[in-house]
PDB file of N, CA, C and O in Angstrom:
ATOM      1  N   MET A   1      43.085  -1.526   1.544  1.00 88.00           N
ATOM      2  CA  MET A   1      42.887  -2.242   0.297  1.00 88.00           C
ATOM      3  C   MET A   1      43.677  -1.533  -0.796  1.00 88.00           C
ATOM      4  O   MET A   1      43.663  -0.312  -0.889  1.00 88.00           O
ATOM      5  N   THR A   2      44.351  -2.317  -1.610  1.00 93.00           N
ATOM      6  CA  THR A   2      45.192  -1.717  -2.644  1.00 93.00           C
ATOM      7  C   THR A   2      44.353  -1.374  -3.884  1.00 93.00           C
ATOM      8  O   THR A   2      43.271  -1.925  -4.093  1.00 93.00           O
ATOM      9  N   GLU A   3      44.909  -0.501  -4.691  1.00 95.00           N
ATOM     10  CA  GLU A   3      44.227  -0.104  -5.915  1.00 95.00           C
ATOM     11  C   GLU A   3      43.988  -1.298  -6.847  1.00 95.00           C
ATOM     12  O   GLU A   3      42.878  -1.443  -7.380  1.00 95.00           O
ATOM     13  N   PRO A   4      45.007  -2.183  -7.053  1.00 96.00           N
ATOM     14  CA  PRO A   4      44.744  -3.353  -7.903  1.00 96.00           C
ATOM     15  C   PRO A   4      43.627  -4.247  -7.359  1.00 96.00           C
ATOM     16  O   PRO A   4      42.834  -4.797  -8.133  1.00 96.00           O
ATOM     17  N   GLU A   5      43.558  -4.386  -6.053  1.00 97.00           N
ATOM     18  CA  GLU A   5      42.471  -5.188  -5.458  1.00 97.00           C
ATOM     19  C   GLU A   5      41.114  -4.561  -5.738  1.00 97.00           C
ATOM     20  O   GLU A   5      40.134  -5.268  -6.009  1.00 97.00           O
ATOM     21  N   ILE A   6      41.057  -3.258  -5.671  1.00 98.00           N
ATOM     22  CA  ILE A   6      39.794  -2.564  -5.938  1.00 98.00           C
ATOM     23  C   ILE A   6      39.402  -2.730  -7.406  1.00 98.00           C
ATOM     24  O   ILE A   6      38.252  -3.044  -7.718  1.00 98.00           O
ATOM     25  N   PHE A   7      40.353  -2.548  -8.312  1.00 98.00           N
ATOM     26  CA  PHE A   7      40.021  -2.702  -9.736  1.00 98.00           C
ATOM     27  C   PHE A   7      39.653  -4.140 -10.065  1.00 98.00           C
ATOM     28  O   PHE A   7      38.767  -4.387 -10.881  1.00 98.00           O
ATOM     29  N   ASP A   8      40.314  -5.119  -9.418  1.00 98.00           N
ATOM     30  CA  ASP A   8      39.921  -6.522  -9.615  1.00 98.00           C
ATOM     31  C   ASP A   8      38.489  -6.747  -9.146  1.00 98.00           C
ATOM     32  O   ASP A   8      37.703  -7.427  -9.814  1.00 98.00           O
ATOM     33  N   GLY A   9      38.156  -6.192  -7.992  1.00 98.00           N
ATOM     34  CA  GLY A   9      36.793  -6.329  -7.471  1.00 98.00           C
ATOM     35  C   GLY A   9      35.776  -5.652  -8.369  1.00 98.00           C
ATOM     36  O   GLY A   9      34.690  -6.194  -8.630  1.00 98.00           O
ATOM     37  N   LEU A  10      36.116  -4.465  -8.866  1.00 98.00           N
ATOM     38  CA  LEU A  10      35.198  -3.761  -9.764  1.00 98.00           C
ATOM     39  C   LEU A  10      35.045  -4.500 -11.086  1.00 98.00           C
ATOM     40  O   LEU A  10      33.946  -4.535 -11.655  1.00 98.00           O
ATOM     41  N   THR A  11      36.114  -5.099 -11.569  1.00 98.00           N
ATOM     42  CA  THR A  11      36.011  -5.898 -12.792  1.00 98.00           C
ATOM     43  C   THR A  11      35.026  -7.050 -12.591  1.00 98.00           C
ATOM     44  O   THR A  11      34.168  -7.303 -13.441  1.00 98.00           O
ATOM     45  N   ALA A  12      35.139  -7.732 -11.461  1.00 98.00           N
ATOM     46  CA  ALA A  12      34.221  -8.840 -11.175  1.00 98.00           C
ATOM     47  C   ALA A  12      32.775  -8.349 -11.119  1.00 98.00           C
ATOM     48  O   ALA A  12      31.857  -9.000 -11.647  1.00 98.00           O
ATOM     49  N   ILE A  13      32.573  -7.201 -10.502  1.00 98.00           N
ATOM     50  CA  ILE A  13      31.211  -6.641 -10.409  1.00 98.00           C
ATOM     51  C   ILE A  13      30.680  -6.283 -11.788  1.00 98.00           C
ATOM     52  O   ILE A  13      29.550  -6.627 -12.144  1.00 98.00           O
ATOM     53  N   LEU A  14      31.492  -5.602 -12.586  1.00 98.00           N
ATOM     54  CA  LEU A  14      31.044  -5.197 -13.922  1.00 98.00           C
ATOM     55  C   LEU A  14      30.741  -6.414 -14.790  1.00 98.00           C
ATOM     56  O   LEU A  14      29.759  -6.424 -15.532  1.00 98.00           O
ATOM     57  N   ARG A  15      31.560  -7.447 -14.682  1.00 98.00           N
ATOM     58  CA  ARG A  15      31.326  -8.664 -15.468  1.00 98.00           C
ATOM     59  C   ARG A  15      30.013  -9.320 -15.074  1.00 98.00           C
ATOM     60  O   ARG A  15      29.274  -9.806 -15.928  1.00 98.00           O
ATOM     61  N   GLN A  16      29.721  -9.299 -13.781  1.00 98.00           N
ATOM     62  CA  GLN A  16      28.476  -9.902 -13.317  1.00 98.00           C
ATOM     63  C   GLN A  16      27.268  -9.049 -13.731  1.00 98.00           C
ATOM     64  O   GLN A  16      26.286  -9.579 -14.251  1.00 98.00           O
ATOM     65  N   VAL A  17      27.348  -7.772 -13.520  1.00 98.00           N
ATOM     66  CA  VAL A  17      26.206  -6.888 -13.827  1.00 98.00           C
ATOM     67  C   VAL A  17      25.902  -6.892 -15.321  1.00 98.00           C
ATOM     68  O   VAL A  17      24.740  -6.960 -15.725  1.00 98.00           O
ATOM     69  N   PHE A  18      26.944  -6.838 -16.145  1.00 98.00           N
ATOM     70  CA  PHE A  18      26.726  -6.749 -17.593  1.00 98.00           C
ATOM     71  C   PHE A  18      26.788  -8.102 -18.288  1.00 98.00           C
ATOM     72  O   PHE A  18      26.626  -8.165 -19.510  1.00 98.00           O
ATOM     73  N   ASP A  19      27.028  -9.167 -17.505  1.00 97.00           N
ATOM     74  CA  ASP A  19      27.133 -10.515 -18.064  1.00 97.00           C
ATOM     75  C   ASP A  19      28.085 -10.517 -19.262  1.00 97.00           C
ATOM     76  O   ASP A  19      27.784 -11.031 -20.329  1.00 97.00           O
ATOM     77  N   ASP A  20      29.252  -9.890 -19.012  1.00 97.00           N
ATOM     78  CA  ASP A  20      30.266  -9.742 -20.060  1.00 97.00           C
ATOM     79  C   ASP A  20      31.629 -10.133 -19.486  1.00 97.00           C
ATOM     80  O   ASP A  20      32.257  -9.338 -18.769  1.00 97.00           O
ATOM     81  N   PRO A  21      32.114 -11.344 -19.784  1.00 97.00           N
ATOM     82  CA  PRO A  21      33.393 -11.778 -19.213  1.00 97.00           C
ATOM     83  C   PRO A  21      34.603 -11.013 -19.747  1.00 97.00           C
ATOM     84  O   PRO A  21      35.701 -11.145 -19.203  1.00 97.00           O
ATOM     85  N   GLY A  22      34.416 -10.196 -20.747  1.00 97.00           N
ATOM     86  CA  GLY A  22      35.536  -9.474 -21.330  1.00 97.00           C
ATOM     87  C   GLY A  22      35.708  -8.061 -20.810  1.00 97.00           C
ATOM     88  O   GLY A  22      36.728  -7.420 -21.071  1.00 97.00           O
ATOM     89  N   ILE A  23      34.739  -7.580 -20.042  1.00 98.00           N
ATOM     90  CA  ILE A  23      34.842  -6.197 -19.572  1.00 98.00           C
ATOM     91  C   ILE A  23      35.884  -6.104 -18.454  1.00 98.00           C
ATOM     92  O   ILE A  23      35.986  -6.995 -17.622  1.00 98.00           O
ATOM     93  N   VAL A  24      36.664  -5.035 -18.474  1.00 98.00           N
ATOM     94  CA  VAL A  24      37.717  -4.816 -17.481  1.00 98.00           C
ATOM     95  C   VAL A  24      37.562  -3.407 -16.920  1.00 98.00           C
ATOM     96  O   VAL A  24      37.428  -2.444 -17.680  1.00 98.00           O
ATOM     97  N   ALA A  25      37.575  -3.304 -15.609  1.00 98.00           N
ATOM     98  CA  ALA A  25      37.503  -1.997 -14.956  1.00 98.00           C
ATOM     99  C   ALA A  25      38.839  -1.283 -15.134  1.00 98.00           C
ATOM    100  O   ALA A  25      39.870  -1.772 -14.680  1.00 98.00           O
ATOM    101  N   THR A  26      38.806  -0.160 -15.805  1.00 98.00           N
ATOM    102  CA  THR A  26      39.992   0.670 -15.986  1.00 98.00           C
ATOM    103  C   THR A  26      39.671   2.075 -15.479  1.00 98.00           C
ATOM    104  O   THR A  26      38.491   2.439 -15.388  1.00 98.00           O
ATOM    105  N   PRO A  27      40.674   2.862 -15.158  1.00 98.00           N
ATOM    106  CA  PRO A  27      40.394   4.192 -14.609  1.00 98.00           C
ATOM    107  C   PRO A  27      39.535   5.071 -15.518  1.00 98.00           C
ATOM    108  O   PRO A  27      38.729   5.866 -15.025  1.00 98.00           O
ATOM    109  N   ASP A  28      39.686   4.950 -16.812  1.00 98.00           N
ATOM    110  CA  ASP A  28      38.954   5.823 -17.734  1.00 98.00           C
ATOM    111  C   ASP A  28      37.592   5.287 -18.148  1.00 98.00           C
ATOM    112  O   ASP A  28      36.825   6.001 -18.808  1.00 98.00           O
ATOM    113  N   LEU A  29      37.267   4.056 -17.787  1.00 98.00           N
ATOM    114  CA  LEU A  29      35.983   3.472 -18.186  1.00 98.00           C
ATOM    115  C   LEU A  29      34.834   4.254 -17.544  1.00 98.00           C
ATOM    116  O   LEU A  29      34.889   4.605 -16.372  1.00 98.00           O
ATOM    117  N   SER A  30      33.795   4.513 -18.338  1.00 97.00           N
ATOM    118  CA  SER A  30      32.625   5.218 -17.806  1.00 97.00           C
ATOM    119  C   SER A  30      31.356   4.638 -18.429  1.00 97.00           C
ATOM    120  O   SER A  30      31.423   3.777 -19.311  1.00 97.00           O
ATOM    121  N   ALA A  31      30.235   5.120 -17.970  1.00 96.00           N
ATOM    122  CA  ALA A  31      28.942   4.643 -18.474  1.00 96.00           C
ATOM    123  C   ALA A  31      28.820   4.866 -19.983  1.00 96.00           C
ATOM    124  O   ALA A  31      28.139   4.107 -20.668  1.00 96.00           O
ATOM    125  N   ARG A  32      29.495   5.871 -20.493  1.00 96.00           N
ATOM    126  CA  ARG A  32      29.429   6.156 -21.930  1.00 96.00           C
ATOM    127  C   ARG A  32      30.063   5.054 -22.771  1.00 96.00           C
ATOM    128  O   ARG A  32      29.760   4.901 -23.945  1.00 96.00           O
ATOM    129  N   ASP A  33      30.946   4.273 -22.151  1.00 97.00           N
ATOM    130  CA  ASP A  33      31.677   3.229 -22.871  1.00 97.00           C
ATOM    131  C   ASP A  33      30.945   1.895 -22.921  1.00 97.00           C
ATOM    132  O   ASP A  33      31.362   1.000 -23.649  1.00 97.00           O
ATOM    133  N   VAL A  34      29.904   1.735 -22.122  1.00 97.00           N
ATOM    134  CA  VAL A  34      29.186   0.465 -22.033  1.00 97.00           C
ATOM    135  C   VAL A  34      27.715   0.723 -22.365  1.00 97.00           C
ATOM    136  O   VAL A  34      27.012   1.397 -21.605  1.00 97.00           O
ATOM    137  N   ALA A  35      27.267   0.177 -23.475  1.00 95.00           N
ATOM    138  CA  ALA A  35      25.906   0.466 -23.953  1.00 95.00           C
ATOM    139  C   ALA A  35      24.836   0.106 -22.931  1.00 95.00           C
ATOM    140  O   ALA A  35      23.819   0.804 -22.816  1.00 95.00           O
ATOM    141  N   GLU A  36      25.050  -0.960 -22.179  1.00 96.00           N
ATOM    142  CA  GLU A  36      24.034  -1.428 -21.227  1.00 96.00           C
ATOM    143  C   GLU A  36      24.095  -0.715 -19.877  1.00 96.00           C
ATOM    144  O   GLU A  36      23.324  -1.013 -18.980  1.00 96.00           O
ATOM    145  N   TRP A  37      24.981   0.246 -19.725  1.00 97.00           N
ATOM    146  CA  TRP A  37      25.168   0.934 -18.437  1.00 97.00           C
ATOM    147  C   TRP A  37      24.099   2.023 -18.304  1.00 97.00           C
ATOM    148  O   TRP A  37      24.319   3.189 -18.590  1.00 97.00           O
ATOM    149  N   ASP A  38      22.931   1.613 -17.850  1.00 97.00           N
ATOM    150  CA  ASP A  38      21.835   2.552 -17.613  1.00 97.00           C
ATOM    151  C   ASP A  38      21.698   2.804 -16.114  1.00 97.00           C
ATOM    152  O   ASP A  38      22.504   2.321 -15.315  1.00 97.00           O
ATOM    153  N   SER A  39      20.679   3.540 -15.723  1.00 95.00           N
ATOM    154  CA  SER A  39      20.523   3.886 -14.305  1.00 95.00           C
ATOM    155  C   SER A  39      20.277   2.649 -13.445  1.00 95.00           C
ATOM    156  O   SER A  39      20.760   2.572 -12.313  1.00 95.00           O
ATOM    157  N   PHE A  40      19.549   1.672 -13.961  1.00 97.00           N
ATOM    158  CA  PHE A  40      19.297   0.446 -13.208  1.00 97.00           C
ATOM    159  C   PHE A  40      20.606  -0.303 -12.958  1.00 97.00           C
ATOM    160  O   PHE A  40      20.895  -0.714 -11.828  1.00 97.00           O
ATOM    161  N   ASN A  41      21.399  -0.471 -13.989  1.00 97.00           N
ATOM    162  CA  ASN A  41      22.676  -1.163 -13.815  1.00 97.00           C
ATOM    163  C   ASN A  41      23.644  -0.348 -12.959  1.00 97.00           C
ATOM    164  O   ASN A  41      24.459  -0.914 -12.230  1.00 97.00           O
ATOM    165  N   HIS A  42      23.534   0.961 -13.025  1.00 96.00           N
ATOM    166  CA  HIS A  42      24.378   1.815 -12.188  1.00 96.00           C
ATOM    167  C   HIS A  42      24.092   1.534 -10.709  1.00 96.00           C
ATOM    168  O   HIS A  42      25.018   1.396  -9.898  1.00 96.00           O
ATOM    169  N   ILE A  43      22.816   1.430 -10.374  1.00 96.00           N
ATOM    170  CA  ILE A  43      22.436   1.118  -8.989  1.00 96.00           C
ATOM    171  C   ILE A  43      22.949  -0.270  -8.610  1.00 96.00           C
ATOM    172  O   ILE A  43      23.459  -0.471  -7.506  1.00 96.00           O
ATOM    173  N   ASN A  44      22.834  -1.219  -9.515  1.00 98.00           N
ATOM    174  CA  ASN A  44      23.338  -2.568  -9.237  1.00 98.00           C
ATOM    175  C   ASN A  44      24.842  -2.549  -8.960  1.00 98.00           C
ATOM    176  O   ASN A  44      25.333  -3.254  -8.075  1.00 98.00           O
ATOM    177  N   ILE A  45      25.581  -1.759  -9.708  1.00 98.00           N
ATOM    178  CA  ILE A  45      27.034  -1.646  -9.503  1.00 98.00           C
ATOM    179  C   ILE A  45      27.332  -1.045  -8.131  1.00 98.00           C
ATOM    180  O   ILE A  45      28.184  -1.543  -7.392  1.00 98.00           O
ATOM    181  N   VAL A  46      26.631   0.007  -7.784  1.00 98.00           N
ATOM    182  CA  VAL A  46      26.863   0.674  -6.492  1.00 98.00           C
ATOM    183  C   VAL A  46      26.547  -0.280  -5.333  1.00 98.00           C
ATOM    184  O   VAL A  46      27.344  -0.419  -4.395  1.00 98.00           O
ATOM    185  N   VAL A  47      25.412  -0.959  -5.402  1.00 98.00           N
ATOM    186  CA  VAL A  47      25.026  -1.884  -4.322  1.00 98.00           C
ATOM    187  C   VAL A  47      26.027  -3.039  -4.228  1.00 98.00           C
ATOM    188  O   VAL A  47      26.441  -3.424  -3.130  1.00 98.00           O
ATOM    189  N   ALA A  48      26.425  -3.569  -5.360  1.00 98.00           N
ATOM    190  CA  ALA A  48      27.401  -4.659  -5.356  1.00 98.00           C
ATOM    191  C   ALA A  48      28.733  -4.192  -4.776  1.00 98.00           C
ATOM    192  O   ALA A  48      29.387  -4.937  -4.032  1.00 98.00           O
ATOM    193  N   ALA A  49      29.145  -2.978  -5.089  1.00 98.00           N
ATOM    194  CA  ALA A  49      30.400  -2.443  -4.548  1.00 98.00           C
ATOM    195  C   ALA A  49      30.294  -2.234  -3.038  1.00 98.00           C
ATOM    196  O   ALA A  49      31.245  -2.523  -2.305  1.00 98.00           O
ATOM    197  N   GLU A  50      29.160  -1.751  -2.583  1.00 98.00           N
ATOM    198  CA  GLU A  50      28.979  -1.578  -1.141  1.00 98.00           C
ATOM    199  C   GLU A  50      29.114  -2.918  -0.422  1.00 98.00           C
ATOM    200  O   GLU A  50      29.753  -3.011   0.624  1.00 98.00           O
ATOM    201  N   MET A  51      28.511  -3.940  -0.984  1.00 98.00           N
ATOM    202  CA  MET A  51      28.559  -5.264  -0.361  1.00 98.00           C
ATOM    203  C   MET A  51      29.976  -5.842  -0.434  1.00 98.00           C
ATOM    204  O   MET A  51      30.483  -6.386   0.540  1.00 98.00           O
ATOM    205  N   ARG A  52      30.609  -5.753  -1.576  1.00 98.00           N
ATOM    206  CA  ARG A  52      31.929  -6.367  -1.773  1.00 98.00           C
ATOM    207  C   ARG A  52      33.017  -5.693  -0.933  1.00 98.00           C
ATOM    208  O   ARG A  52      33.865  -6.356  -0.343  1.00 98.00           O
ATOM    209  N   PHE A  53      32.961  -4.360  -0.869  1.00 97.00           N
ATOM    210  CA  PHE A  53      34.028  -3.625  -0.188  1.00 97.00           C
ATOM    211  C   PHE A  53      33.666  -3.210   1.241  1.00 97.00           C
ATOM    212  O   PHE A  53      34.485  -2.627   1.947  1.00 97.00           O
ATOM    213  N   GLY A  54      32.436  -3.495   1.672  1.00 97.00           N
ATOM    214  CA  GLY A  54      32.027  -3.171   3.041  1.00 97.00           C
ATOM    215  C   GLY A  54      31.978  -1.685   3.318  1.00 97.00           C
ATOM    216  O   GLY A  54      32.339  -1.230   4.403  1.00 97.00           O
ATOM    217  N   VAL A  55      31.509  -0.914   2.350  1.00 97.00           N
ATOM    218  CA  VAL A  55      31.414   0.539   2.501  1.00 97.00           C
ATOM    219  C   VAL A  55      29.999   0.976   2.131  1.00 97.00           C
ATOM    220  O   VAL A  55      29.201   0.182   1.625  1.00 97.00           O
ATOM    221  N   SER A  56      29.693   2.233   2.398  1.00 97.00           N
ATOM    222  CA  SER A  56      28.426   2.798   1.922  1.00 97.00           C
ATOM    223  C   SER A  56      28.723   4.151   1.298  1.00 97.00           C
ATOM    224  O   SER A  56      29.702   4.817   1.653  1.00 97.00           O
ATOM    225  N   PHE A  57      27.893   4.499   0.345  1.00 97.00           N
ATOM    226  CA  PHE A  57      28.105   5.745  -0.396  1.00 97.00           C
ATOM    227  C   PHE A  57      26.938   6.693  -0.189  1.00 97.00           C
ATOM    228  O   PHE A  57      25.793   6.277  -0.108  1.00 97.00           O
ATOM    229  N   LYS A  58      27.253   7.978  -0.123  1.00 97.00           N
ATOM    230  CA  LYS A  58      26.226   9.019  -0.077  1.00 97.00           C
ATOM    231  C   LYS A  58      25.907   9.423  -1.511  1.00 97.00           C
ATOM    232  O   LYS A  58      26.768   9.371  -2.391  1.00 97.00           O
ATOM    233  N   SER A  59      24.685   9.848  -1.724  1.00 96.00           N
ATOM    234  CA  SER A  59      24.284  10.292  -3.063  1.00 96.00           C
ATOM    235  C   SER A  59      25.197  11.403  -3.570  1.00 96.00           C
ATOM    236  O   SER A  59      25.573  11.413  -4.744  1.00 96.00           O
ATOM    237  N   SER A  60      25.573  12.304  -2.682  1.00 97.00           N
ATOM    238  CA  SER A  60      26.431  13.421  -3.088  1.00 97.00           C
ATOM    239  C   SER A  60      27.802  12.934  -3.553  1.00 97.00           C
ATOM    240  O   SER A  60      28.396  13.527  -4.453  1.00 97.00           O
ATOM    241  N   GLU A  61      28.294  11.850  -2.958  1.00 97.00           N
ATOM    242  CA  GLU A  61      29.584  11.298  -3.386  1.00 97.00           C
ATOM    243  C   GLU A  61      29.455  10.687  -4.784  1.00 97.00           C
ATOM    244  O   GLU A  61      30.328  10.851  -5.631  1.00 97.00           O
ATOM    245  N   LEU A  62      28.360   9.989  -4.999  1.00 96.00           N
ATOM    246  CA  LEU A  62      28.170   9.311  -6.287  1.00 96.00           C
ATOM    247  C   LEU A  62      27.957  10.312  -7.419  1.00 96.00           C
ATOM    248  O   LEU A  62      28.351  10.058  -8.555  1.00 96.00           O
ATOM    249  N   GLU A  63      27.348  11.443  -7.111  1.00 95.00           N
ATOM    250  CA  GLU A  63      27.105  12.461  -8.139  1.00 95.00           C
ATOM    251  C   GLU A  63      28.400  13.066  -8.653  1.00 95.00           C
ATOM    252  O   GLU A  63      28.447  13.590  -9.759  1.00 95.00           O
ATOM    253  N   GLU A  64      29.461  12.995  -7.861  1.00 95.00           N
ATOM    254  CA  GLU A  64      30.747  13.584  -8.248  1.00 95.00           C
ATOM    255  C   GLU A  64      31.573  12.677  -9.162  1.00 95.00           C
ATOM    256  O   GLU A  64      32.547  13.118  -9.755  1.00 95.00           O
ATOM    257  N   LEU A  65      31.194  11.409  -9.259  1.00 96.00           N
ATOM    258  CA  LEU A  65      31.995  10.443 -10.001  1.00 96.00           C
ATOM    259  C   LEU A  65      31.857  10.637 -11.502  1.00 96.00           C
ATOM    260  O   LEU A  65      30.755  10.801 -12.012  1.00 96.00           O
ATOM    261  N   ARG A  66      33.004  10.574 -12.200  1.00 97.00           N
ATOM    262  CA  ARG A  66      32.994  10.711 -13.656  1.00 97.00           C
ATOM    263  C   ARG A  66      33.336   9.407 -14.365  1.00 97.00           C
ATOM    264  O   ARG A  66      33.017   9.231 -15.526  1.00 97.00           O
ATOM    265  N   ASN A  67      34.059   8.536 -13.640  1.00 98.00           N
ATOM    266  CA  ASN A  67      34.485   7.287 -14.272  1.00 98.00           C
ATOM    267  C   ASN A  67      34.837   6.253 -13.189  1.00 98.00           C
ATOM    268  O   ASN A  67      34.742   6.542 -11.990  1.00 98.00           O
ATOM    269  N   VAL A  68      35.255   5.080 -13.627  1.00 98.00           N
ATOM    270  CA  VAL A  68      35.591   4.006 -12.701  1.00 98.00           C
ATOM    271  C   VAL A  68      36.806   4.382 -11.842  1.00 98.00           C
ATOM    272  O   VAL A  68      36.887   3.996 -10.677  1.00 98.00           O
ATOM    273  N   GLY A  69      37.709   5.159 -12.386  1.00 98.00           N
ATOM    274  CA  GLY A  69      38.860   5.601 -11.600  1.00 98.00           C
ATOM    275  C   GLY A  69      38.439   6.435 -10.398  1.00 98.00           C
ATOM    276  O   GLY A  69      38.972   6.265  -9.296  1.00 98.00           O
ATOM    277  N   ASP A  70      37.470   7.327 -10.596  1.00 98.00           N
ATOM    278  CA  ASP A  70      36.947   8.115  -9.476  1.00 98.00           C
ATOM    279  C   ASP A  70      36.269   7.209  -8.457  1.00 98.00           C
ATOM    280  O   ASP A  70      36.401   7.415  -7.247  1.00 98.00           O
ATOM    281  N   PHE A  71      35.531   6.217  -8.956  1.00 98.00           N
ATOM    282  CA  PHE A  71      34.834   5.281  -8.070  1.00 98.00           C
ATOM    283  C   PHE A  71      35.848   4.477  -7.257  1.00 98.00           C
ATOM    284  O   PHE A  71      35.694   4.313  -6.036  1.00 98.00           O
ATOM    285  N   ALA A  72      36.908   4.015  -7.897  1.00 98.00           N
ATOM    286  CA  ALA A  72      37.946   3.257  -7.200  1.00 98.00           C
ATOM    287  C   ALA A  72      38.633   4.122  -6.142  1.00 98.00           C
ATOM    288  O   ALA A  72      38.915   3.641  -5.036  1.00 98.00           O
ATOM    289  N   ALA A  73      38.890   5.381  -6.456  1.00 97.00           N
ATOM    290  CA  ALA A  73      39.523   6.281  -5.486  1.00 97.00           C
ATOM    291  C   ALA A  73      38.621   6.492  -4.279  1.00 97.00           C
ATOM    292  O   ALA A  73      39.088   6.545  -3.134  1.00 97.00           O
ATOM    293  N   LEU A  74      37.318   6.613  -4.514  1.00 97.00           N
ATOM    294  CA  LEU A  74      36.363   6.771  -3.419  1.00 97.00           C
ATOM    295  C   LEU A  74      36.351   5.522  -2.542  1.00 97.00           C
ATOM    296  O   LEU A  74      36.372   5.623  -1.308  1.00 97.00           O
ATOM    297  N   ILE A  75      36.340   4.367  -3.174  1.00 98.00           N
ATOM    298  CA  ILE A  75      36.360   3.108  -2.410  1.00 98.00           C
ATOM    299  C   ILE A  75      37.643   3.017  -1.598  1.00 98.00           C
ATOM    300  O   ILE A  75      37.617   2.672  -0.418  1.00 98.00           O
ATOM    301  N   GLN A  76      38.765   3.359  -2.214  1.00 97.00           N
ATOM    302  CA  GLN A  76      40.041   3.282  -1.500  1.00 97.00           C
ATOM    303  C   GLN A  76      40.048   4.228  -0.297  1.00 97.00           C
ATOM    304  O   GLN A  76      40.505   3.861   0.782  1.00 97.00           O
ATOM    305  N   ALA A  77      39.506   5.419  -0.466  1.00 96.00           N
ATOM    306  CA  ALA A  77      39.458   6.369   0.648  1.00 96.00           C
ATOM    307  C   ALA A  77      38.602   5.833   1.790  1.00 96.00           C
ATOM    308  O   ALA A  77      38.908   6.048   2.962  1.00 96.00           O
ATOM    309  N   LYS A  78      37.539   5.133   1.445  1.00 96.00           N
ATOM    310  CA  LYS A  78      36.631   4.599   2.470  1.00 96.00           C
ATOM    311  C   LYS A  78      37.159   3.326   3.131  1.00 96.00           C
ATOM    312  O   LYS A  78      36.679   2.954   4.188  1.00 96.00           O
ATOM    313  N   THR A  79      38.117   2.681   2.524  1.00 94.00           N
ATOM    314  CA  THR A  79      38.634   1.441   3.103  1.00 94.00           C
ATOM    315  C   THR A  79      39.984   1.639   3.793  1.00 94.00           C
ATOM    316  O   THR A  79      40.550   0.676   4.291  1.00 94.00           O
ATOM    317  N   LEU A  80      40.464   2.886   3.829  1.00 88.00           N
ATOM    318  CA  LEU A  80      41.707   3.153   4.538  1.00 88.00           C
ATOM    319  C   LEU A  80      41.472   2.990   6.031  1.00 88.00           C
ATOM    320  O   LEU A  80      40.412   3.362   6.537  1.00 88.00           O
ATOM    321  N   PRO A  81      42.462   2.450   6.730  1.00 78.00           N
ATOM    322  CA  PRO A  81      42.276   2.292   8.185  1.00 78.00           C
ATOM    323  C   PRO A  81      42.210   3.618   8.913  1.00 78.00           C
ATOM    324  O   PRO A  81      42.622   4.610   8.502  1.00 78.00           O
TER     325      PRO A  81
END
């Protein structure tokens, strides 16, 4: 899966979770940038990403993430053949 495909997928997830058609997944975007990004919505994003990209995440992997760019890199690593 390519990086643009991952960011497109993450954009769709973020728009659905936050009900905001204007939000765009960018490498620097983080929970600090979105007022509604609380722990509940964080879980919704992770579950939606697991379903959309066909991957699963360990808690230790998620604890290392600082922003959407880190999340996209993790997804890309997990979807490599």
